[in-house]
Short mmCIF file of C-alpha atoms in Angstrom, two decimals:
data_model
loop_
_atom_site.label_atom_id
_atom_site.label_comp_id
_atom_site.label_asym_id
_atom_site.label_seq_id
_atom_site.Cartn_x
_atom_site.Cartn_y
_atom_site.Cartn_z
CA MET A 15 19.67 12.79 0.35
CA LEU A 16 16.19 13.27 -1.41
CA SER A 17 15.57 15.50 -4.47
CA LEU A 18 11.99 16.20 -5.61
CA LEU A 19 10.79 14.32 -8.69
CA ALA A 20 9.75 16.65 -11.36
CA LEU A 21 6.18 15.84 -11.95
CA ALA A 22 4.40 16.18 -15.43
CA THR A 23 2.55 19.54 -15.77
CA VAL A 24 -0.65 17.78 -16.75
CA SER A 25 -3.66 18.73 -14.60
CA HIS A 26 -3.94 15.19 -13.03
CA ALA A 27 -0.27 15.19 -11.84
CA GLN A 28 -0.67 18.73 -10.43
CA GLN A 29 -3.73 17.71 -8.47
CA GLN A 30 -2.03 14.57 -7.10
CA SER A 31 0.96 16.76 -6.07
CA ASP A 32 -1.24 18.84 -4.02
CA TYR A 33 -1.96 16.03 -1.80
CA TYR A 34 0.79 13.60 -2.09
CA ARG A 35 4.24 14.56 -3.47
CA ILE A 36 6.79 11.97 -4.91
CA GLU A 37 10.45 12.28 -3.83
CA THR A 38 13.21 10.41 -5.37
CA TYR A 39 16.21 8.94 -3.44
CA GLU A 40 19.71 9.66 -4.56
CA LEU A 41 21.26 6.24 -5.07
CA PRO A 42 24.92 4.90 -5.06
CA LYS A 43 26.56 5.71 -8.48
CA GLY A 44 27.18 2.73 -10.66
CA VAL A 45 24.76 0.47 -9.02
CA ASN A 46 21.74 -1.06 -10.73
CA PHE A 47 19.54 -0.31 -7.74
CA GLU A 48 16.67 -2.70 -8.58
CA ALA A 49 14.95 -2.38 -5.23
CA SER A 50 13.17 -5.64 -4.73
CA GLY A 51 12.65 -5.67 -0.98
CA LEU A 52 12.31 -3.03 1.73
CA ALA A 53 12.50 -3.14 5.56
CA VAL A 54 12.93 -0.67 8.45
CA THR A 55 15.29 -1.50 11.20
CA SER A 56 14.51 -1.04 14.84
CA ASP A 57 16.35 2.45 14.83
CA GLY A 58 14.38 3.60 11.77
CA LYS A 59 17.00 2.96 9.19
CA LEU A 60 15.77 2.07 5.59
CA ALA A 61 17.23 -1.40 4.39
CA VAL A 62 16.80 -2.07 0.71
CA ALA A 63 17.26 -5.53 -0.97
CA LEU A 64 18.45 -5.44 -4.64
CA ARG A 65 17.28 -8.11 -7.13
CA LYS A 66 20.83 -9.08 -8.04
CA GLY A 67 21.54 -10.21 -4.47
CA GLU A 68 22.71 -7.27 -2.33
CA VAL A 69 21.24 -5.42 0.73
CA TRP A 70 21.97 -1.77 1.35
CA ILE A 71 21.35 0.35 4.56
CA GLU A 72 20.73 4.04 4.57
CA GLY A 73 23.06 5.99 6.76
CA LYS A 74 24.33 9.51 7.24
CA LYS A 75 26.48 9.36 3.94
CA GLY A 76 23.97 7.57 1.88
CA PHE A 77 23.31 3.98 1.21
CA GLN A 78 26.00 1.52 2.41
CA LEU A 79 26.43 -1.93 1.25
CA PHE A 80 25.53 -4.30 3.99
CA ALA A 81 25.36 -7.91 2.47
CA SER A 82 26.12 -9.43 -0.95
CA GLY A 83 26.37 -12.70 -2.66
CA LEU A 84 22.64 -13.68 -2.60
CA HIS A 85 20.54 -15.15 -5.28
CA GLU A 86 17.64 -12.91 -6.58
CA ILE A 87 16.31 -11.38 -3.44
CA LEU A 88 12.57 -10.56 -3.71
CA GLY A 89 11.65 -9.65 -0.12
CA LEU A 90 13.20 -8.10 3.09
CA ALA A 91 12.09 -8.04 6.63
CA TRP A 92 13.39 -6.86 10.00
CA HIS A 93 12.61 -9.25 12.87
CA ASP A 94 14.20 -9.76 16.21
CA GLY A 95 17.19 -7.72 15.72
CA ALA A 96 18.22 -8.94 12.29
CA LEU A 97 17.50 -8.61 8.57
CA TYR A 98 15.78 -11.60 6.67
CA ALA A 99 16.16 -11.68 2.84
CA THR A 100 14.12 -14.10 0.74
CA GLN A 101 16.34 -15.57 -2.13
CA ARG A 102 15.48 -18.18 -4.61
CA ALA A 103 16.08 -21.26 -2.28
CA GLU A 104 16.01 -19.93 1.22
CA VAL A 105 15.31 -17.06 3.58
CA THR A 106 18.57 -15.95 4.99
CA LYS A 107 19.09 -14.28 8.35
CA LEU A 108 21.78 -11.34 8.21
CA ARG A 109 23.49 -9.87 11.15
CA ASP A 110 26.42 -7.44 11.82
CA THR A 111 27.86 -9.14 14.99
CA ASP A 112 31.03 -6.88 15.03
CA GLY A 113 29.40 -3.57 14.54
CA ASP A 114 31.37 -2.49 11.43
CA GLY A 115 28.13 -1.94 9.40
CA LYS A 116 28.34 -5.13 7.21
CA ALA A 117 26.77 -8.44 7.67
CA ASP A 118 29.23 -11.22 8.86
CA GLU A 119 26.65 -13.75 9.71
CA TYR A 120 24.57 -15.32 7.12
CA LEU A 121 22.20 -18.01 8.50
CA THR A 122 19.62 -20.22 6.80
CA ALA A 123 16.25 -19.25 8.47
CA SER A 124 13.84 -21.11 6.20
CA THR A 125 14.39 -23.44 3.24
CA GLY A 126 12.72 -26.73 1.94
CA TRP A 127 10.93 -25.79 -1.09
CA GLY A 128 11.89 -27.11 -4.59
CA VAL A 129 13.94 -25.15 -6.91
CA SER A 130 14.59 -26.55 -10.36
CA GLY A 131 16.02 -23.51 -12.12
CA ALA A 132 12.89 -22.75 -13.94
CA TYR A 133 12.60 -19.04 -14.82
CA HIS A 134 9.52 -18.29 -12.79
CA GLU A 135 10.36 -19.98 -9.60
CA TYR A 136 10.49 -16.85 -7.59
CA ALA A 137 10.18 -16.73 -3.78
CA TYR A 138 8.87 -13.76 -1.70
CA GLY A 139 8.71 -12.54 1.69
CA PRO A 140 9.14 -13.15 4.48
CA VAL A 141 6.32 -12.04 6.78
CA PHE A 142 6.38 -12.74 10.42
CA ASP A 143 3.39 -13.20 12.72
CA ALA A 144 3.24 -12.51 16.51
CA GLN A 145 4.50 -15.78 17.29
CA GLY A 146 7.64 -15.59 15.19
CA ASN A 147 6.40 -17.85 12.28
CA ALA A 148 7.80 -16.79 8.90
CA TYR A 149 5.57 -17.03 5.81
CA THR A 150 7.06 -17.17 2.42
CA SER A 151 4.98 -17.07 -0.98
CA LEU A 152 6.30 -19.25 -3.88
CA ASN A 153 5.70 -18.57 -7.57
CA SER A 154 4.52 -21.40 -9.72
CA SER A 155 6.83 -22.99 -12.16
CA MET A 156 4.49 -21.90 -14.92
CA GLY A 157 3.80 -25.33 -16.17
CA LYS A 158 7.44 -26.65 -16.75
CA ALA A 159 7.74 -30.12 -15.29
CA TRP A 160 10.62 -31.18 -13.17
CA LYS A 161 11.19 -34.79 -12.29
CA GLY A 162 14.23 -34.04 -10.13
CA ALA A 163 17.21 -36.24 -9.43
CA GLY A 164 17.96 -38.79 -6.72
CA ASP A 165 16.32 -37.87 -3.43
CA GLU A 166 15.05 -34.63 -4.97
CA SER A 167 12.63 -36.56 -7.10
CA THR A 168 10.39 -37.00 -4.06
CA HIS A 169 11.06 -33.75 -2.40
CA PRO A 170 7.96 -31.49 -1.95
CA LEU A 171 8.13 -28.63 -4.36
CA TRP A 172 5.18 -26.45 -2.90
CA ARG A 173 5.39 -24.28 -5.96
CA GLY A 174 2.29 -21.94 -6.01
CA TRP A 175 2.04 -22.16 -2.25
CA VAL A 176 2.61 -20.13 0.88
CA VAL A 177 4.72 -22.04 3.31
CA ARG A 178 5.17 -21.33 7.16
CA THR A 179 8.49 -21.78 8.91
CA THR A 180 8.34 -22.10 12.61
CA PRO A 181 10.73 -20.40 14.99
CA ALA A 182 12.39 -23.92 15.35
CA GLY A 183 12.96 -24.04 11.61
CA LYS A 184 10.29 -26.40 10.57
CA LEU A 185 8.71 -25.90 7.16
CA GLU A 186 5.03 -26.38 6.89
CA PRO A 187 2.77 -26.16 3.78
CA TRP A 188 0.15 -23.52 4.55
CA CYS A 189 -2.18 -22.70 1.66
CA ALA A 190 -2.16 -23.19 -2.04
CA GLY A 191 -3.46 -21.97 -5.62
CA PHE A 192 -0.98 -19.08 -6.23
CA ARG A 193 0.23 -18.22 -9.74
CA SER A 194 2.70 -15.26 -9.13
CA PRO A 195 2.19 -14.11 -5.31
CA CYS A 196 4.49 -11.19 -5.71
CA GLY A 197 3.29 -9.07 -2.79
CA ILE A 198 2.86 -10.57 0.88
CA GLY A 199 2.19 -8.33 3.68
CA GLN A 200 -0.14 -7.79 6.74
CA ASP A 201 -2.92 -5.61 7.82
CA ALA A 202 -3.02 -3.63 11.08
CA ASP A 203 -4.31 -6.65 12.92
CA GLY A 204 -1.47 -8.98 11.68
CA GLU A 205 -3.64 -10.88 9.24
CA ILE A 206 -1.71 -11.84 6.12
CA PHE A 207 -2.51 -10.96 2.65
CA VAL A 208 -1.01 -11.77 -0.85
CA THR A 209 -1.31 -10.13 -4.30
CA ASP A 210 -1.23 -12.30 -7.30
CA GLN A 211 -0.83 -11.51 -11.03
CA GLN A 212 -2.93 -11.95 -14.02
CA GLY A 213 -2.54 -15.12 -15.99
CA ASN A 214 -3.99 -18.63 -16.17
CA TRP A 215 -6.64 -19.18 -13.38
CA MET A 216 -5.93 -15.35 -12.46
CA PRO A 217 -8.30 -13.29 -14.59
CA THR A 218 -6.85 -10.03 -13.01
CA THR A 219 -5.00 -8.94 -9.96
CA PRO A 220 -6.54 -10.40 -6.77
CA LEU A 221 -5.78 -9.75 -3.08
CA PHE A 222 -6.19 -12.87 -1.12
CA HIS A 223 -6.50 -13.32 2.78
CA ILE A 224 -4.35 -16.39 3.51
CA ARG A 225 -4.96 -18.81 6.15
CA LYS A 226 -4.15 -22.48 6.76
CA GLY A 227 -5.90 -24.79 4.20
CA ALA A 228 -7.04 -22.18 1.79
CA TYR A 229 -7.04 -22.74 -1.94
CA PHE A 230 -6.94 -20.00 -4.52
CA ALA A 231 -7.57 -21.43 -7.82
CA HIS A 232 -4.13 -21.92 -9.45
CA ALA A 233 -4.25 -25.72 -10.62
CA GLU A 234 -0.39 -26.09 -10.58
CA SER A 235 -0.43 -26.59 -6.93
CA ILE A 236 -3.14 -29.24 -6.95
CA PRO A 237 -0.57 -32.10 -7.11
CA ASP A 238 1.05 -31.12 -3.80
CA ALA A 239 -2.33 -30.72 -2.25
CA MET A 240 -2.73 -34.43 -2.69
CA ARG A 241 0.23 -35.24 -0.37
CA PRO A 242 -0.72 -36.51 2.95
CA GLU A 243 0.92 -33.51 4.92
CA SER A 244 -1.03 -30.87 2.86
CA PRO A 245 -3.62 -28.99 4.91
CA VAL A 246 -5.31 -28.14 1.64
CA LYS A 247 -8.42 -30.49 1.01
CA ILE A 248 -9.52 -30.15 -2.62
CA ALA A 249 -10.38 -32.36 -5.47
CA ALA A 250 -7.66 -33.65 -8.00
CA LYS A 251 -9.39 -31.93 -10.92
CA GLN A 252 -11.39 -28.66 -11.05
CA PRO A 253 -13.73 -27.28 -13.57
CA ASP A 254 -12.35 -25.08 -16.40
CA GLY A 255 -14.31 -22.37 -18.02
CA ILE A 256 -16.97 -21.55 -15.50
CA THR A 257 -17.42 -18.19 -13.83
CA VAL A 258 -15.87 -17.19 -10.55
CA ALA A 259 -19.42 -16.82 -9.11
CA GLU A 260 -20.10 -20.33 -10.19
CA ALA A 261 -16.73 -21.66 -8.87
CA MET A 262 -17.55 -20.20 -5.52
CA LYS A 263 -20.48 -22.71 -5.24
CA ALA A 264 -19.07 -25.58 -7.24
CA VAL A 265 -15.30 -26.02 -6.52
CA GLN A 266 -14.31 -27.80 -3.50
CA GLY A 267 -12.32 -25.68 -1.17
CA TYR A 268 -12.19 -22.64 -3.49
CA THR A 269 -11.47 -19.42 -1.58
CA PRO A 270 -12.19 -16.31 -3.68
CA PRO A 271 -10.16 -13.14 -3.42
CA ALA A 272 -11.02 -10.52 -0.68
CA VAL A 273 -10.77 -7.85 -3.51
CA TRP A 274 -10.44 -8.08 -7.20
CA LEU A 275 -8.58 -5.14 -8.83
CA PRO A 276 -10.23 -4.76 -12.36
CA TYR A 277 -7.82 -5.19 -15.16
CA VAL A 278 -6.29 -1.93 -16.48
CA LYS A 279 -8.89 0.24 -14.55
CA MET A 280 -6.86 -0.62 -11.42
CA GLY A 281 -3.48 -1.67 -12.99
CA GLN A 282 -2.22 -4.96 -14.69
CA SER A 283 0.10 -6.50 -12.04
CA GLY A 284 -0.32 -6.12 -8.36
CA THR A 285 2.96 -6.33 -6.21
CA GLY A 286 4.06 -5.22 -2.68
CA ILE A 287 1.75 -4.53 0.14
CA ALA A 288 2.00 -1.94 2.96
CA CYS A 289 -0.40 -0.97 5.77
CA ASP A 290 -0.91 2.63 6.92
CA LYS A 291 -0.28 2.26 10.73
CA SER A 292 1.05 5.81 11.03
CA GLY A 293 -1.78 7.31 13.14
CA GLY A 294 -2.63 9.76 10.62
CA LYS A 295 0.83 10.82 9.29
CA PHE A 296 0.04 9.67 5.83
CA GLY A 297 -3.36 11.13 5.47
CA PRO A 298 -7.04 10.12 6.08
CA PHE A 299 -6.43 6.24 5.32
CA GLU A 300 -5.46 4.83 8.65
CA LYS A 301 -5.12 1.11 8.73
CA GLN A 302 -5.88 0.60 5.04
CA LEU A 303 -3.68 -1.27 2.58
CA PHE A 304 -1.64 0.10 -0.11
CA LEU A 305 -0.71 -2.20 -3.06
CA GLY A 306 2.07 -1.64 -5.59
CA GLU A 307 1.31 -1.74 -9.48
CA PHE A 308 3.93 -2.81 -11.67
CA VAL A 309 3.01 -2.04 -15.36
CA LEU A 310 1.27 1.27 -14.74
CA SER A 311 3.96 2.33 -12.22
CA GLY A 312 1.74 3.46 -9.29
CA VAL A 313 0.09 2.56 -6.01
CA ASN A 314 -3.53 1.62 -5.42
CA ARG A 315 -5.55 1.66 -2.12
CA VAL A 316 -7.79 -1.09 -0.52
CA PHE A 317 -10.41 -0.76 2.24
CA LEU A 318 -11.36 -4.12 3.79
CA GLU A 319 -14.21 -5.11 6.10
CA LYS A 320 -15.52 -8.44 7.38
CA VAL A 321 -18.84 -9.69 6.29
CA GLY A 322 -20.07 -13.00 7.53
CA GLY A 323 -16.57 -13.57 9.07
CA GLU A 324 -14.60 -13.28 6.06
CA TYR A 325 -12.76 -10.11 4.45
CA GLN A 326 -13.96 -8.39 1.43
CA GLY A 327 -13.95 -4.76 0.44
CA ALA A 328 -13.13 -2.06 -2.08
CA CYS A 329 -10.35 -0.91 -4.13
CA PHE A 330 -9.50 2.77 -5.16
CA PRO A 331 -6.88 4.45 -7.43
CA PHE A 332 -4.22 6.26 -5.33
CA VAL A 333 -1.14 7.60 -6.98
CA ASP A 334 0.55 7.21 -10.35
CA GLY A 335 3.43 8.72 -12.17
CA LEU A 336 6.26 6.81 -10.42
CA GLN A 337 9.56 6.56 -12.44
CA CYS A 338 9.00 2.96 -13.26
CA ALA A 339 7.45 -0.21 -11.93
CA ALA A 340 6.51 -0.38 -8.20
CA LEU A 341 7.74 -3.76 -6.85
CA ALA A 342 8.02 -3.34 -3.02
CA LEU A 343 6.51 -1.13 -0.50
CA THR A 344 7.03 -0.30 3.29
CA THR A 345 6.35 2.82 5.53
CA LEU A 346 8.85 4.87 7.39
CA PRO A 347 8.32 6.19 11.07
CA ASP A 348 7.31 9.67 9.62
CA GLY A 349 4.39 7.99 7.92
CA SER A 350 5.73 8.30 4.36
CA LEU A 351 5.45 5.33 1.97
CA VAL A 352 8.62 3.94 0.39
CA VAL A 353 8.42 2.30 -3.15
CA GLY A 354 11.22 0.12 -4.41
CA GLU A 355 11.27 -0.02 -8.25
CA SER A 356 12.45 -2.37 -11.03
CA ASN A 357 11.07 -3.06 -14.37
CA ARG A 358 13.11 -6.24 -14.91
CA GLY A 359 11.48 -8.72 -17.17
CA TRP A 360 8.40 -6.60 -18.08
CA ASN A 361 7.63 -3.29 -19.50
CA SER A 362 6.41 -0.46 -17.25
CA LYS A 363 5.33 3.25 -17.64
CA GLY A 364 8.15 5.66 -16.60
CA ASN A 365 11.65 6.77 -17.81
CA ARG A 366 13.74 4.61 -15.53
CA PRO A 367 14.57 1.05 -15.22
CA PHE A 368 14.99 1.03 -11.50
CA GLY A 369 15.04 3.32 -8.46
CA LEU A 370 13.69 4.15 -5.09
CA GLN A 371 11.03 6.77 -4.31
CA LYS A 372 8.78 7.83 -1.49
CA ILE A 373 5.27 9.23 -1.27
CA VAL A 374 4.77 11.95 1.42
CA TRP A 375 1.33 13.51 2.36
CA THR A 376 1.49 17.32 1.89
CA LYS A 377 -1.04 17.62 4.87
CA GLN A 378 -3.63 18.97 2.50
CA MET A 379 -6.79 16.99 2.82
CA PRO A 380 -8.15 15.53 -0.47
CA LEU A 381 -11.84 14.87 -0.99
CA GLU A 382 -11.89 11.06 -1.36
CA VAL A 383 -13.94 8.02 -0.52
CA GLN A 384 -12.40 7.24 2.68
CA LYS A 385 -14.19 3.89 2.83
CA MET A 386 -16.92 2.02 1.10
CA GLU A 387 -18.96 -0.37 3.07
CA LEU A 388 -21.76 -2.96 2.34
CA LEU A 389 -25.24 -2.41 3.62
CA LYS A 390 -28.34 -4.54 3.40
CA GLY A 391 -29.37 -3.68 -0.15
CA GLY A 392 -26.65 -1.12 -1.06
CA PHE A 393 -23.41 0.60 -0.01
CA ARG A 394 -22.26 3.38 2.18
CA PHE A 395 -19.44 5.75 0.92
CA THR A 396 -17.89 7.73 3.72
CA PHE A 397 -15.81 10.75 2.55
CA THR A 398 -12.71 12.42 3.96
CA LEU A 399 -14.40 16.02 3.76
CA PRO A 400 -18.08 17.15 4.06
CA VAL A 401 -19.74 17.01 0.60
CA ASP A 402 -21.64 19.87 -0.85
CA LYS A 403 -25.27 18.59 -1.19
CA ALA A 404 -25.68 20.54 -4.43
CA SER A 405 -23.00 18.64 -6.14
CA VAL A 406 -24.64 15.34 -5.59
CA ASP A 407 -25.84 14.02 -8.89
CA ALA A 408 -26.79 10.67 -10.40
CA LEU A 409 -24.28 7.76 -9.88
CA THR A 410 -23.81 4.97 -12.46
CA GLY A 411 -22.63 1.51 -11.90
CA GLN A 412 -22.30 -1.99 -13.10
CA SER A 413 -21.61 -5.52 -11.67
CA TYR A 414 -19.53 -8.27 -13.34
CA THR A 415 -17.79 -11.33 -12.51
CA TYR A 416 -14.70 -13.03 -14.19
CA PRO A 417 -13.98 -16.47 -15.82
CA PHE A 418 -12.56 -19.31 -13.65
CA GLN A 419 -10.35 -20.95 -16.46
CA SER A 420 -6.93 -22.17 -17.38
CA LYS A 421 -6.67 -19.74 -20.27
CA TYR A 422 -4.61 -16.66 -19.80
CA GLY A 423 -6.49 -13.81 -18.15
CA GLY A 424 -10.05 -13.16 -18.53
CA GLU A 425 -12.59 -10.41 -19.45
CA GLU A 426 -15.42 -9.14 -17.44
CA LEU A 427 -18.49 -11.47 -17.68
CA ASP A 428 -22.18 -11.04 -17.24
CA ALA A 429 -21.95 -7.42 -16.79
CA LYS A 430 -25.21 -5.63 -15.90
CA PRO A 431 -26.08 -2.06 -14.80
CA ILE A 432 -26.61 -1.60 -11.06
CA LYS A 433 -30.12 -0.23 -10.62
CA ILE A 434 -29.94 2.38 -8.02
CA THR A 435 -33.13 3.23 -6.30
CA SER A 436 -32.06 6.00 -4.01
CA VAL A 437 -29.05 8.15 -2.95
CA THR A 438 -29.05 9.87 0.43
CA LEU A 439 -26.49 12.20 1.85
CA SER A 440 -26.06 12.69 5.68
CA GLU A 441 -26.71 16.00 7.14
CA ASP A 442 -22.98 16.48 7.90
CA GLY A 443 -22.15 15.66 4.25
CA LEU A 444 -19.65 12.88 5.24
CA VAL A 445 -21.83 9.85 4.37
CA LEU A 446 -23.61 8.94 1.06
CA ASP A 447 -25.89 5.85 1.31
CA VAL A 448 -26.56 4.26 -2.07
CA ALA A 449 -29.49 1.81 -2.24
CA CYS A 450 -29.51 -0.77 -5.00
CA ALA A 451 -32.23 -3.07 -6.43
CA GLU A 452 -29.92 -6.05 -6.81
CA LEU A 453 -26.61 -7.13 -5.26
CA ARG A 454 -24.89 -10.13 -6.78
CA THR A 455 -22.34 -12.36 -4.74
CA GLY A 456 -19.22 -13.40 -6.62
CA TYR A 457 -19.47 -9.98 -8.63
CA VAL A 458 -17.46 -6.79 -8.51
CA HIS A 459 -19.78 -3.79 -8.08
CA GLU A 460 -18.13 -0.84 -9.86
CA PHE A 461 -19.37 2.78 -9.36
CA GLU A 462 -18.50 6.05 -10.99
CA LEU A 463 -19.29 8.86 -8.53
CA PRO A 464 -20.43 12.20 -9.76
CA LYS A 465 -18.34 15.29 -9.72
CA LEU A 466 -18.76 15.80 -6.13
CA LYS A 467 -17.36 18.92 -4.45
CA ALA A 468 -16.58 19.44 -0.69
CA LYS A 469 -18.31 22.31 1.17
CA ASP A 470 -15.09 24.26 0.67
CA GLY A 471 -14.92 23.69 -2.98
CA THR A 472 -12.42 20.93 -3.10
CA PRO A 473 -13.28 18.60 -6.20
CA LEU A 474 -13.41 14.82 -5.69
CA TRP A 475 -10.00 13.39 -6.60
CA HIS A 476 -10.96 9.92 -7.76
CA ARG A 477 -14.48 9.05 -8.87
CA MET A 478 -14.12 5.26 -9.38
CA ALA A 479 -14.70 2.70 -6.78
CA TYR A 480 -14.87 -1.06 -7.05
CA TYR A 481 -16.32 -3.42 -4.34
CA THR A 482 -15.74 -7.22 -4.44
CA LEU A 483 -19.00 -8.74 -2.99
CA ASN A 484 -18.47 -12.34 -1.85
CA ARG A 485 -21.17 -12.32 0.88
CA LEU A 486 -24.23 -10.37 1.53
CA GLN A 487 -24.99 -8.57 4.76
CA GLU A 488 -27.35 -10.74 7.00
#
């Protein structure tokens, strides 16, 4: 059912395919297979939601249509024996009760947010926690006002929010400040994270750790935060034109991202989230997060740690060369990473408008930074293979912050070289400790590693690493 993607013959692609190969699914003929949501059923079957309102399930004879007639599905989940598809105005529970392979039960599982018909009013998810609560992330309306009509004029919109729906069906506003929270997923511990996309109040792609009452900067969600039922406690106006580092100190309730993904260097539009819980079937990145990248048609990697009780961490390039934009991610029981693709609405690298691919570890171990941790006065790089001491040369780095502003996007601000005072490789070659003269909170710390080689001669695959430092180690 799968055919190997013919990768480009450039050296980078050849090196990538040594470690992770990209396979392309054969899809139903005549179907615009814009894969916008992915889930795996309890018996290991891949379910795929299409943007135009259909759900297909993989079977022995290829993909079979399971459900249709929904409105712009942008997320799919398997929970408690059913598929849950997020469409514009609701999350719909889909079941096949008579066993004929097609859904015959369409039930509203979550609803209650406002939908005006504005172009950008997308809804994503759902994600279920251990208690069965469903979380849905809602796009901002992008500034288009809606007065409503009749009773709807007083209906809570919750645009730019994540909302939670209890198992009893009660909708609860949960956290706010999103622009276009396209990716929503969980880490290995069940904590929920969201990716957003560059624009006003979002200088580049962030990865947010969501929790009740948090606020993540996008001002369009402020009016609903003033409602009495809102758990978010912030001021009715916020500064415009300061830096993120300043906003962390001055803006009431502001919660910075756990990780910033620097613009272009790490892509341009973050999307779906998947966690590697394969027990090593996908390589040396167990329990780390993988994030889809839309414009550059790839997947990035994130390592998270807790410092001062809050998540922060580092991002790294991972795989590029997909046939078009990565939109949705999930993992299969064999450990492979499935990528749903569609370039609808925006341009992306690649030669296809839509599709479905999966990334498979070849079992060959790359030399990579397995994790990057904050120390007192520096950073620790842990590698996947022992590094040859003779290849250790000078590191270079810089730190910078971003603007906190209503203006679209934002450049790197207050950039300064990182003064590195010492570099120490452990005896086993697996750990490189880098001491720095100054670390700055609210800043990304970017490093370019030297052309390291493993003791067996394997060259370092990716040399760039970007750590978002919100808190110092005590």
